[in-house]
Coordinates of C-alpha atoms and ligand atoms in Angstrom, one line a residue:
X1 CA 40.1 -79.6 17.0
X2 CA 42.8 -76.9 16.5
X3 CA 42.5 -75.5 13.0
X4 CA 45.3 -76.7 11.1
X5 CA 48.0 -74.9 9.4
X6 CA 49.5 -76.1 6.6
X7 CA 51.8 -75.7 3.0
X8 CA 49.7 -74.8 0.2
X9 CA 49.7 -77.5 -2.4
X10 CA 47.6 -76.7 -5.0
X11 CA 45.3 -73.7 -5.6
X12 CA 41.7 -74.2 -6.7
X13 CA 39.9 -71.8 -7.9
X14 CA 36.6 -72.4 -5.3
X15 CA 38.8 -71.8 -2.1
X16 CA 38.7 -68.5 -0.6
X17 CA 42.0 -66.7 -1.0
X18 CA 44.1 -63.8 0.7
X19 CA 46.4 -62.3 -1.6
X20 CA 49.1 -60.4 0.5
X21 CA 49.7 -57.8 -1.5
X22 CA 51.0 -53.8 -1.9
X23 CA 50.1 -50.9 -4.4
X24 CA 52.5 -52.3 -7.3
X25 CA 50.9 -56.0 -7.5
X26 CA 49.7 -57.4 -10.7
X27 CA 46.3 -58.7 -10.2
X28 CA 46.0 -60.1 -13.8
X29 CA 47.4 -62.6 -12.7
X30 CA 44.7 -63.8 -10.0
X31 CA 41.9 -64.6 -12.5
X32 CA 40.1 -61.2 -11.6
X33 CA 37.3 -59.7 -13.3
X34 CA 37.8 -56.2 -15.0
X35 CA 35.1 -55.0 -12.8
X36 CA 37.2 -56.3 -9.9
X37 CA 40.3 -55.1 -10.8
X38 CA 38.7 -51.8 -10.9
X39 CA 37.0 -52.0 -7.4
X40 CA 39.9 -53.2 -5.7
X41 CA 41.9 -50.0 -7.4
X42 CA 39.3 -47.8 -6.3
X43 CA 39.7 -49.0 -2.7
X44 CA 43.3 -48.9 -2.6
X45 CA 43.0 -45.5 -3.6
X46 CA 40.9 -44.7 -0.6
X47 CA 43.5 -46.1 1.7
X48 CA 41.5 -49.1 2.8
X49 CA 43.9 -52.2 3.5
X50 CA 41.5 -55.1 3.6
X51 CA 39.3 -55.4 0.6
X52 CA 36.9 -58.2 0.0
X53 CA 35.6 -60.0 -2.9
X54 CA 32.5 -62.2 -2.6
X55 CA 32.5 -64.2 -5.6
X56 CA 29.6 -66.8 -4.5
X57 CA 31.7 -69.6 -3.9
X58 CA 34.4 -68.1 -2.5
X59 CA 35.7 -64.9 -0.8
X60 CA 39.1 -63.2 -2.1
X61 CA 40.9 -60.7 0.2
X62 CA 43.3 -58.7 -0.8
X63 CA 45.3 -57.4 2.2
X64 CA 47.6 -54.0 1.3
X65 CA 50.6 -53.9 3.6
X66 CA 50.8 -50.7 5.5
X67 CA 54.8 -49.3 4.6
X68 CA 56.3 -46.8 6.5
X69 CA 55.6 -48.7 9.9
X70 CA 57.6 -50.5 12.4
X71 CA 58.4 -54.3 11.8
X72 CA 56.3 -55.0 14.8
X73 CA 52.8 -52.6 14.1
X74 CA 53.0 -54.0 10.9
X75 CA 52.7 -57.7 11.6
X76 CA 50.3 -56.8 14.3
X77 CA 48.7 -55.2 11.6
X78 CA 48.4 -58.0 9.8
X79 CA 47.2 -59.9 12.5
X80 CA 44.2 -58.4 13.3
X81 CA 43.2 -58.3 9.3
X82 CA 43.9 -62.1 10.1
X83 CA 41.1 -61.7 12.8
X84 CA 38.4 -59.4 10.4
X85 CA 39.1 -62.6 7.5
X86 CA 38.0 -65.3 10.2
X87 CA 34.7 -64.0 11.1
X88 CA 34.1 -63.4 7.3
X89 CA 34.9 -67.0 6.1
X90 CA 32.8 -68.2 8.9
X91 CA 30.3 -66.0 8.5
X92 CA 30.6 -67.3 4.8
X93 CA 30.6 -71.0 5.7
X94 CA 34.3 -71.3 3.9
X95 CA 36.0 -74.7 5.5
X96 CA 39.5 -73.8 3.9
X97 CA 41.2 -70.6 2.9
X98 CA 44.7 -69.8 1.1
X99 CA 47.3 -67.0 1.8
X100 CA 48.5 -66.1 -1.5
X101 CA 52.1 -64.6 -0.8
X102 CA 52.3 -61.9 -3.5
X103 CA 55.4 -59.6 -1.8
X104 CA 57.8 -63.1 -0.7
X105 CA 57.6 -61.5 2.7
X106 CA 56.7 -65.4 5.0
X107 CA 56.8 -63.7 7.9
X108 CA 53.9 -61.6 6.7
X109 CA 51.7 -64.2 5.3
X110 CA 52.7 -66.4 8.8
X111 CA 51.4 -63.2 10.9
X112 CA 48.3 -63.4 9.1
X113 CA 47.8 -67.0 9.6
X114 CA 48.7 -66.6 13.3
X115 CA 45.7 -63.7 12.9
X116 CA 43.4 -66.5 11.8
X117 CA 43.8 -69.4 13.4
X118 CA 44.0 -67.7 16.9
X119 CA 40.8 -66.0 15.6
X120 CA 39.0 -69.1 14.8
X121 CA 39.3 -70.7 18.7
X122 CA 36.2 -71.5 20.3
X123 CA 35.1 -72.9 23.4
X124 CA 31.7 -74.7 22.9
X125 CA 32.4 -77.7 25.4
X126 CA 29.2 -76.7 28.1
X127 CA 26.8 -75.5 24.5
X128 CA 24.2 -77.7 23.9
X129 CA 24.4 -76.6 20.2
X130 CA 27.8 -76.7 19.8
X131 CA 27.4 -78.5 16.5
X132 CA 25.8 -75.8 15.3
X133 CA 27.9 -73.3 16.6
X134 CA 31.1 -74.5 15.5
X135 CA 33.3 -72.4 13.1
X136 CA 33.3 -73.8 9.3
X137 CA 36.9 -72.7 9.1
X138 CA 39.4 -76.0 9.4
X139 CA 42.4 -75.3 7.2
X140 CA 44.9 -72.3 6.5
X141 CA 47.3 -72.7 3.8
X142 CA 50.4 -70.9 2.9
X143 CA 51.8 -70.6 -0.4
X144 CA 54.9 -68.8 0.3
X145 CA 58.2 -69.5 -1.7
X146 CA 60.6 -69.1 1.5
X147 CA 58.4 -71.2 3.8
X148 CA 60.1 -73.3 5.8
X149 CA 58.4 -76.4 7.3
X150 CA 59.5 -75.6 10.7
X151 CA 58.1 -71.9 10.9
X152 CA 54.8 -73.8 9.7
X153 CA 55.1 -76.1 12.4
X154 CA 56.0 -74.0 15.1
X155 CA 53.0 -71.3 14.2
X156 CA 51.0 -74.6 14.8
X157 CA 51.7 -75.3 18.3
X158 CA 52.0 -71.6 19.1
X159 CA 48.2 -71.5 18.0
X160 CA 47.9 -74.8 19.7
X161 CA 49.4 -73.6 23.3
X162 CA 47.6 -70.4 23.2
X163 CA 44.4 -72.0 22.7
X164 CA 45.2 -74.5 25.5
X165 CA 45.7 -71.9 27.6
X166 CA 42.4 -70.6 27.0
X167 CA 40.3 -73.3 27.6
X168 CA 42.2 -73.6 31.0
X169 CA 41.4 -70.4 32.2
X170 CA 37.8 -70.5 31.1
X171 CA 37.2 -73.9 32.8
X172 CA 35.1 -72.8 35.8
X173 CA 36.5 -74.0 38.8
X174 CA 33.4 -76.9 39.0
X175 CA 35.7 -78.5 36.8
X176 CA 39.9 -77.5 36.9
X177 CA 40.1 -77.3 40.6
X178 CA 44.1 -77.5 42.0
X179 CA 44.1 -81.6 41.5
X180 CA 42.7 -81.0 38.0
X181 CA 44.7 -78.5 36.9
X182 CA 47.7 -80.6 38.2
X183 CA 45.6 -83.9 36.1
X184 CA 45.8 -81.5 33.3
X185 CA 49.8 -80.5 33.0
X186 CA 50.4 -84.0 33.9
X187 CA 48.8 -85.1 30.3
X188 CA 50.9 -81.6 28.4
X189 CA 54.2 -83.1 29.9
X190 CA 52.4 -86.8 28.2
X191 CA 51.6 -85.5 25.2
X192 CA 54.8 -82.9 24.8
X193 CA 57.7 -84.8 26.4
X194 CA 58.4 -83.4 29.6
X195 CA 58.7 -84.1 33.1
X196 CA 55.7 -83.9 35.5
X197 CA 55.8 -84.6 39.5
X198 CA 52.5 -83.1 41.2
X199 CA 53.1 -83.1 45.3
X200 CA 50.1 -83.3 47.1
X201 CA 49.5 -82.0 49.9
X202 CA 51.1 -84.4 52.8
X203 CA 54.1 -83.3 50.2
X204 CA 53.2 -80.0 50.8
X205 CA 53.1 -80.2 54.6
X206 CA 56.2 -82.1 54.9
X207 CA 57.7 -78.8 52.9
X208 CA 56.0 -76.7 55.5
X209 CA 55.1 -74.8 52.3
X210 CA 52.8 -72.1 54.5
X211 CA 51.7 -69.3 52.4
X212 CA 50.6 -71.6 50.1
X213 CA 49.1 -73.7 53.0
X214 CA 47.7 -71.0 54.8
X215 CA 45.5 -69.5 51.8
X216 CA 44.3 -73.6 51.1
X217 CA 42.8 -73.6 54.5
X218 CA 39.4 -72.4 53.7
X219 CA 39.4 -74.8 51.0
X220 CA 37.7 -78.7 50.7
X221 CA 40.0 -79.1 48.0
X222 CA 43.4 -80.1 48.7
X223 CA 46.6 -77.5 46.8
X224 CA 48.9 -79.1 44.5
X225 CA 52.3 -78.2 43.4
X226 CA 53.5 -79.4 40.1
X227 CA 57.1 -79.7 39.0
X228 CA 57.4 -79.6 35.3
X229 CA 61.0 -80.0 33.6
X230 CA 61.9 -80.3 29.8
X231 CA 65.6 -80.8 29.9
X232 CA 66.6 -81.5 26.2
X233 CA 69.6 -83.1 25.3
X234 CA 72.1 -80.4 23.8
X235 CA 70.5 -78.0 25.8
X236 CA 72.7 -74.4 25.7
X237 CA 71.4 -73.3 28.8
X238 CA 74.0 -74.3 31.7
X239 CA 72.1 -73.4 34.3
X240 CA 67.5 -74.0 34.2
X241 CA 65.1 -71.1 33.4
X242 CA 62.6 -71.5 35.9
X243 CA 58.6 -70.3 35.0
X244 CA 56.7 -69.8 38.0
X245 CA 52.6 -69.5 37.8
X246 CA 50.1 -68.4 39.8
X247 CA 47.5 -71.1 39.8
X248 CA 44.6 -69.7 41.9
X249 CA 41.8 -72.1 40.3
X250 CA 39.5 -69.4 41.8
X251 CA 39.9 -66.3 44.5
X252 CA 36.7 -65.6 45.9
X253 CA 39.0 -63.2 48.2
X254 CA 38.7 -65.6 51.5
X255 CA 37.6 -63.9 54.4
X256 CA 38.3 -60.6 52.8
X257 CA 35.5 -61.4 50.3
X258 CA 35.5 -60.0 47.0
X259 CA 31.8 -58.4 46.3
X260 CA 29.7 -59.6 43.5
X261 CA 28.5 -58.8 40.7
X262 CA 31.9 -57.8 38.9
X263 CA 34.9 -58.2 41.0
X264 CA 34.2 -61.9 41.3
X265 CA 32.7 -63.0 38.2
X266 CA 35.9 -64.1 36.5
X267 CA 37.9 -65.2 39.3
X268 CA 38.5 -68.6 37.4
X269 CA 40.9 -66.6 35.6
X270 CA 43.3 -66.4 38.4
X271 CA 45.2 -69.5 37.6
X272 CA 46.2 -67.8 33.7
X273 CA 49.9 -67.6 35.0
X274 CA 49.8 -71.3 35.4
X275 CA 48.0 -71.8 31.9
X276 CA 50.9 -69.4 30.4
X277 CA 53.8 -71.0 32.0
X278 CA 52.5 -74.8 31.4
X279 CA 51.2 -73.9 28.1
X280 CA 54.5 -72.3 27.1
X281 CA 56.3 -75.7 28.3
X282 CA 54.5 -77.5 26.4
X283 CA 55.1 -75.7 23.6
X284 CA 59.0 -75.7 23.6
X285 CA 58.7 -78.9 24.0
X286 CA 56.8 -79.7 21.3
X287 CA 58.7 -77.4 19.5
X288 CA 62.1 -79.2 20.9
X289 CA 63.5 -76.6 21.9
X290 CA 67.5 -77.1 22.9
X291 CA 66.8 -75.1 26.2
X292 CA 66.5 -76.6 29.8
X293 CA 63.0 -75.1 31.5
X294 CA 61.4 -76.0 35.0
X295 CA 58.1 -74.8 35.4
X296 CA 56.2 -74.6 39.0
X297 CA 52.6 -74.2 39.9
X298 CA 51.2 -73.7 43.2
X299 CA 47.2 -74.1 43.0
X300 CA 44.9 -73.6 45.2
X301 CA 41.7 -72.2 45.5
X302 CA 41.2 -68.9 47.9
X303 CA 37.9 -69.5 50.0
X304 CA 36.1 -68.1 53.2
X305 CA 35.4 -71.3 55.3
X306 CA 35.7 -72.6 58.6
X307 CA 39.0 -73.1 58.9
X308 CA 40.4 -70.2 56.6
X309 CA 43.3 -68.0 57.3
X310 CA 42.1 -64.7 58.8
X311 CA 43.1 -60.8 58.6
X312 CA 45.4 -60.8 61.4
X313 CA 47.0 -64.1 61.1
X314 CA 51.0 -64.6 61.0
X315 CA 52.1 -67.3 58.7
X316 CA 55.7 -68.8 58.3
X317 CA 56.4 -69.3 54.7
X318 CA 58.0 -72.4 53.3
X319 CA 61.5 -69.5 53.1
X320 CA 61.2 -69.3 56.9
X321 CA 60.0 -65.7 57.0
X322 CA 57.1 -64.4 58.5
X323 CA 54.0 -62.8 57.1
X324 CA 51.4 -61.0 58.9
X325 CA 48.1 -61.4 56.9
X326 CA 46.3 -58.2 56.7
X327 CA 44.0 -59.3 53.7
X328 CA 43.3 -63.1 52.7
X329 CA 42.3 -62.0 48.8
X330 CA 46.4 -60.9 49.0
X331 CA 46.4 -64.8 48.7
X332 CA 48.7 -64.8 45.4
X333 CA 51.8 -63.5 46.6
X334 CA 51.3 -66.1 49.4
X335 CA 52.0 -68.9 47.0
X336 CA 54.4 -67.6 44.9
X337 CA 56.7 -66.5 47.6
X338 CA 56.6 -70.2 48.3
X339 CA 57.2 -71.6 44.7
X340 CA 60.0 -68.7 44.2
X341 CA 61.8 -69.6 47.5
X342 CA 61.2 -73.2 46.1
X343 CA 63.4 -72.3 42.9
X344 CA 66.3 -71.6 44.6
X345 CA 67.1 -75.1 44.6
X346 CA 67.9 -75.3 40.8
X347 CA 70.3 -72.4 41.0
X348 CA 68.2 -70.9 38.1
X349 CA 70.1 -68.8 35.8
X350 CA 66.8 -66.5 35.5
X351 CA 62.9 -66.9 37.0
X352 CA 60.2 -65.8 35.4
X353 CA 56.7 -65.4 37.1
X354 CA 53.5 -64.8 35.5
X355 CA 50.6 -63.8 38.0
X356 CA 47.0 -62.5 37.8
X357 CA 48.2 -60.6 40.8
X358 CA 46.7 -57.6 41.3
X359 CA 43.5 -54.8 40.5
X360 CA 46.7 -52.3 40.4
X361 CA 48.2 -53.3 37.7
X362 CA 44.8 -53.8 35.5
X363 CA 43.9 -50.5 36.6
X364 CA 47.0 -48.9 35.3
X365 CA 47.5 -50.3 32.1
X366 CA 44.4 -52.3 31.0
X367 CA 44.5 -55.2 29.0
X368 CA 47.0 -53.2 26.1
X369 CA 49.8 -55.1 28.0
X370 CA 51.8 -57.1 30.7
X371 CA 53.0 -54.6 34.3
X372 CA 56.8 -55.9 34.5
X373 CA 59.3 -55.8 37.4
X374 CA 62.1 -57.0 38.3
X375 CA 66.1 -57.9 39.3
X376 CA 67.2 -59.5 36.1
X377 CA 69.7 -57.0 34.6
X378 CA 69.4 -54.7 31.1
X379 CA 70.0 -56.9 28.7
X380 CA 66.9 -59.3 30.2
X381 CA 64.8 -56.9 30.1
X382 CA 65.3 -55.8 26.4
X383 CA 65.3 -59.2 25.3
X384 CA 61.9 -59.9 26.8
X385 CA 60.8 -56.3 25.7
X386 CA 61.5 -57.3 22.6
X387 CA 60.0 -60.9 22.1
X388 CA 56.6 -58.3 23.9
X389 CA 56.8 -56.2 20.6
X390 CA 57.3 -59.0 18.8
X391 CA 54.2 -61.1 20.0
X392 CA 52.4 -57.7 20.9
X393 CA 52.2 -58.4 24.2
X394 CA 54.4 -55.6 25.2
X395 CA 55.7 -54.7 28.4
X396 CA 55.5 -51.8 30.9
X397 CA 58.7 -52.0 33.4
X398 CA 57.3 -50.4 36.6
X399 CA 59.7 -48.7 39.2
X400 CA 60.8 -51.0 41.6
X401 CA 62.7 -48.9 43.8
X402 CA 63.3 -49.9 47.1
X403 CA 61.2 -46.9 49.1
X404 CA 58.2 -49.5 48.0
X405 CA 59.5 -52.4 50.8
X406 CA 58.7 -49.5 53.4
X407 CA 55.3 -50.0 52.7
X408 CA 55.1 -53.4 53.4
X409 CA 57.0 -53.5 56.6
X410 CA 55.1 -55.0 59.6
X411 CA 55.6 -54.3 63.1
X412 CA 54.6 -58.2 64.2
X413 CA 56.3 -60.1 61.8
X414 CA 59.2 -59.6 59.0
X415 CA 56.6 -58.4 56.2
X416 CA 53.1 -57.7 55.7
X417 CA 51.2 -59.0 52.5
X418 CA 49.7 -55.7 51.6
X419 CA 50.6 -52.3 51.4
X420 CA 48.8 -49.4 51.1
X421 CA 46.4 -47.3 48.6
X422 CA 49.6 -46.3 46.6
X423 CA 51.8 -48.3 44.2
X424 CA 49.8 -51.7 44.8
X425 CA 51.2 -53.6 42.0
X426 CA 54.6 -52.7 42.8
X427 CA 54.3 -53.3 46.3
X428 CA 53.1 -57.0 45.7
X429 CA 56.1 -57.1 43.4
X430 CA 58.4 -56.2 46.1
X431 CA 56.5 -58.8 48.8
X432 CA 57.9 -61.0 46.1
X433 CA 61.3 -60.2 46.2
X434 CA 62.1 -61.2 49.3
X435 CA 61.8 -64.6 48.4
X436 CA 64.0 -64.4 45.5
X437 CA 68.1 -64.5 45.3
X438 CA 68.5 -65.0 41.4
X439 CA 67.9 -62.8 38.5
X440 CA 64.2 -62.6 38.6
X441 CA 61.2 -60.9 36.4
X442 CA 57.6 -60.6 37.7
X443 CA 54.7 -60.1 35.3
X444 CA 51.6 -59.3 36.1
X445 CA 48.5 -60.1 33.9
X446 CA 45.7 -59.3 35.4
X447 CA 44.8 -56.6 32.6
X448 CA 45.4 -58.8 29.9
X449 CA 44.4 -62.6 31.2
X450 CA 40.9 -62.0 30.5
X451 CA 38.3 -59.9 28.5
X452 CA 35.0 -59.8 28.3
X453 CA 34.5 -58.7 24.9
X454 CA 35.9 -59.9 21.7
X455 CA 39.2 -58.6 21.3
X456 CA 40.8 -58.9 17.6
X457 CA 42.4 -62.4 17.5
X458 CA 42.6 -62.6 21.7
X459 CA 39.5 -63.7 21.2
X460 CA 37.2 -63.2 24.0
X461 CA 37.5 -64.6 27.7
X462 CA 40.8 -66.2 28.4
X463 CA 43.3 -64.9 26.1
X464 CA 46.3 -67.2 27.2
X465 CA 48.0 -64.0 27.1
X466 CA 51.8 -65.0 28.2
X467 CA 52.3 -68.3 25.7
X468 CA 53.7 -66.7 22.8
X469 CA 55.6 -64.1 24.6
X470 CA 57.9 -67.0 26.9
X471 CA 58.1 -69.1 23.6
X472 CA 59.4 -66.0 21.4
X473 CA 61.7 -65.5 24.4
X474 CA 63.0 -68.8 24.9
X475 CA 63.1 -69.4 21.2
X476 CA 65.8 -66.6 20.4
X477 CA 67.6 -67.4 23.7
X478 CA 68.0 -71.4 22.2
X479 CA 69.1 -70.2 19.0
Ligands
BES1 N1 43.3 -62.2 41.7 C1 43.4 -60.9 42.2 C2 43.9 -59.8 41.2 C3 43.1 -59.6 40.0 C4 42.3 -58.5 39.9 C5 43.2 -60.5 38.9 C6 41.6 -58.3 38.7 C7 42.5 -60.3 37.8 C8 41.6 -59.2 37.6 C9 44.3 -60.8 43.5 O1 44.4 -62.0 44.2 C10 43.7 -59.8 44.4 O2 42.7 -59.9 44.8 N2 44.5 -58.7 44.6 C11 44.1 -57.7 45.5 C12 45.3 -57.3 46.4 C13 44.9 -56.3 47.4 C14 44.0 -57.0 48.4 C15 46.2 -55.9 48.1 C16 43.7 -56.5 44.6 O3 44.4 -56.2 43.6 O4 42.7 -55.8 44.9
ZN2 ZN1 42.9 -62.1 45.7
ZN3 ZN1 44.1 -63.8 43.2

């Protein structure tokens, strides 16, 4: 169960509290002791900006907004306190905790909820003691006089969608292999109220859909491709946004086989831009959005086998160009050329993809934020850089100059699916282009998809990294 996010009714004095406070608050006012008073002064004057109080049957924060800092910093800020208050009330055994809105500022007290609750996920489904294990934490509530039940109940399936997303991408692939992962989206567009069509993989044939074919072939399992569409009535998008997700259930490399221990390890994370773009669905949807959104998702997983496509291979791709295959763990940009040659059809106004697509792009940047490229014009761009600060998943727009198609250029067939030691994100990005004719962004998230230590309120493992960033975006364009 999600932990649930609600309106403060009533305060009691044995639920923990966070006052959201600054310098100039009153704390008279919060049934303080004189002794507390005094050692919450003492901190503040020491600079510190979360201060706790354990008063036995409850814990009282006080949280000191930082001034002087960007909108952004500052609710990321507050975020992360968010994250330090969660393991404390847990740690504390608190089931319920209040944010006390001192300064009026609801986006503040929200950020800090958002903090908690994305804190407090867990996924405890294969632990034996999971009882045990399970956070005490159920309820945040807000007591903030400008709260409006609709920014409550949006940070509730934001916190809801992320933490789907996470539990898809840390399902091993025993369990959300390409059919299950369609199973899955097929019960978000149930549950949500959109569309679903999964093709299987006659479908598939009959589409002559061969990248994403020709990376299958080492598989047992057959690929799926699922449709999604929310097309809301009073929609004010004209023409669909189309979100395109790598759904790699798991890349062992294929015949180009990853080594183990490390590179392979968390390879079931290789299907996160198919949790991000069916998570974000689901929530505009839930959300009810007034914007018109197709999603697609070609799964698969990326084995050595038998039957696998082979270094050397040429492969026609469901666009009718040709690929010569000069590494099978290049396997992504396989299928998404496919599913982005399938967008065409809609006539989208933009395409987004979202791809754990290469090393390159972890290596650059880490996991401090999402490697960005693209055709969509400026005033894309900024808007999605901005929803990144906003969220804090930022962006980093990498040169996509032209020089980079050079690299991929084959003498055999029309492209190869690798270039060299230099620029390999980029040049993956620009494999991609080729099958695109609409505005277009690519975002690759193989830095941030998945960490192995605990991260602040990412958590740790999947961090459904991508879900709040689309439904930020897609929430100012509906407006
Ligand atoms: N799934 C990987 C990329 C990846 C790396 C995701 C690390 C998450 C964390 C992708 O399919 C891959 O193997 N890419 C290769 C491309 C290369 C062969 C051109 C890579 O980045 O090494
Ligand atoms: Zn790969
Ligand atoms: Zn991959």
């Amino acid at each position: 169960m999600a932990t649930s996010i609600k309106k403060a009714i009533k305060t009691a004095s044995n639920t923990s509290i966070v006052l959201l406070a600054d310098k100039k608050t009153k704390w008279s006012a919060y049934q303080l002791t004189e002794k507390e008073v005094a050692w919450i002064n003492q901190k503040i004057k020491a600079d510190e900006q979360l201060i706790m109080i354990n008063q036995f049957d409850r814990l009282v924060f006080v949280l000191i907004t930082k001034d002087k800092q960007e909108r952004h910093a500052q609710l990321e800020d507050l975020r992360n306190s968010g994250s330090k208050i969660c393991s404390a009330l847990n740690t504390h055994k608190q089931g319920s905790v209040i944010i006390e809105d001192v300064l009026n500022d609801t986006e503040a007290a929200l950020a800090i909820a958002e903090g908690i609750a994305l804190s407090n996920y867990q996924f405890l489904k294969y632990r034996g003691e999971a009882d045990k294990e399970k956070n005490s934490l159920q309820t945040i509530a807000i007591n903030s006089k400008k709260l409006d039940k609709k920014d409550l109940e949006r940070l509730a399936i934001i916190v809801e969608a992320t933490s789907l997303a996470r539990t898809l991408v840390n399902e091993p692939q025993s369990y959300l292999n390409a059919p299950k992962l369609a199973e899955e989206i097929q019960k978000m567009g149930d549950t949500a109220g959109f569309q679903v069509e999964v093709l299987n993989k006659t479908k598939i044939e009959a589409l002559k859909m061969g990248g994403l074919l020709a990376v299958n072939k080492g598989s047992q399992t057959p690929p799926t491709f699922t449709i999604m569409e929310y097309k809301p009535r009073g929609a004010v998008n004209k023409k669909p946004l189309v979100l395109v997700g790598k759904g790699v259930v798991y890349d062992t490399g294929g015949l180009s086989l990853k080594p183990t221990p490390n590179s392979m390890d968390t390879m079931k994370c290789d299907m996160a831009g198919a949790a991000a773009v069916s998570c974000a669905i689901f929530a505009v949807a839930k959300a009810k959005l007034k914007y018109h959104v197709i999603g697609l998702v070609p799964a698969t997983d990326n084995r050595p086998g038998e039957n696998a496509y082979t270094p050397g291979d040429v492969i026609e791709m469901y666009s009718g160009k040709t690929v010569e295959v000069l590494n099978t763990d290049a396997e992504g940009r396989m299928l998404l050329a496919d599913a982005l040659a399938y967008a065409k059809k809609y006539k989208p106004e933009l395409v987004l993809d979202f791809a754990t697509l290469t090393g390159a792009a972890a290596a650059a940047i880490g996991p401090y934020g999402i490697v960005c490229m693209g055709t969509a014009d400026e005033k894309i761009k900024n808007k999605l850089k901005k929803s990144g600060n906003y969220v804090y998943e930022r962006l980093v727009e990498f040169p996509f100059w032209d020089e980079y198609k050079n690299l991929i250029k084959s003498d055999l067939a029309d492209m190869k699916n690798i270039g060299g030691p230099i620029g390999g994100a980029i040049t993956a990005g620009k494999f991609l282009e080729y099958y695109t004719d609409y505005p277009w962004m690519h975002f690759d998230i193989a830095g941030p998809a998945f960490i192995n230590n605990n991260d602040s309120y990412r958590g740790k493992n999947g961090t459904g990294v991508g879900v709040r960033l689309l439904f930020d975006f897609i929430l100012n364009a509906s407006k």
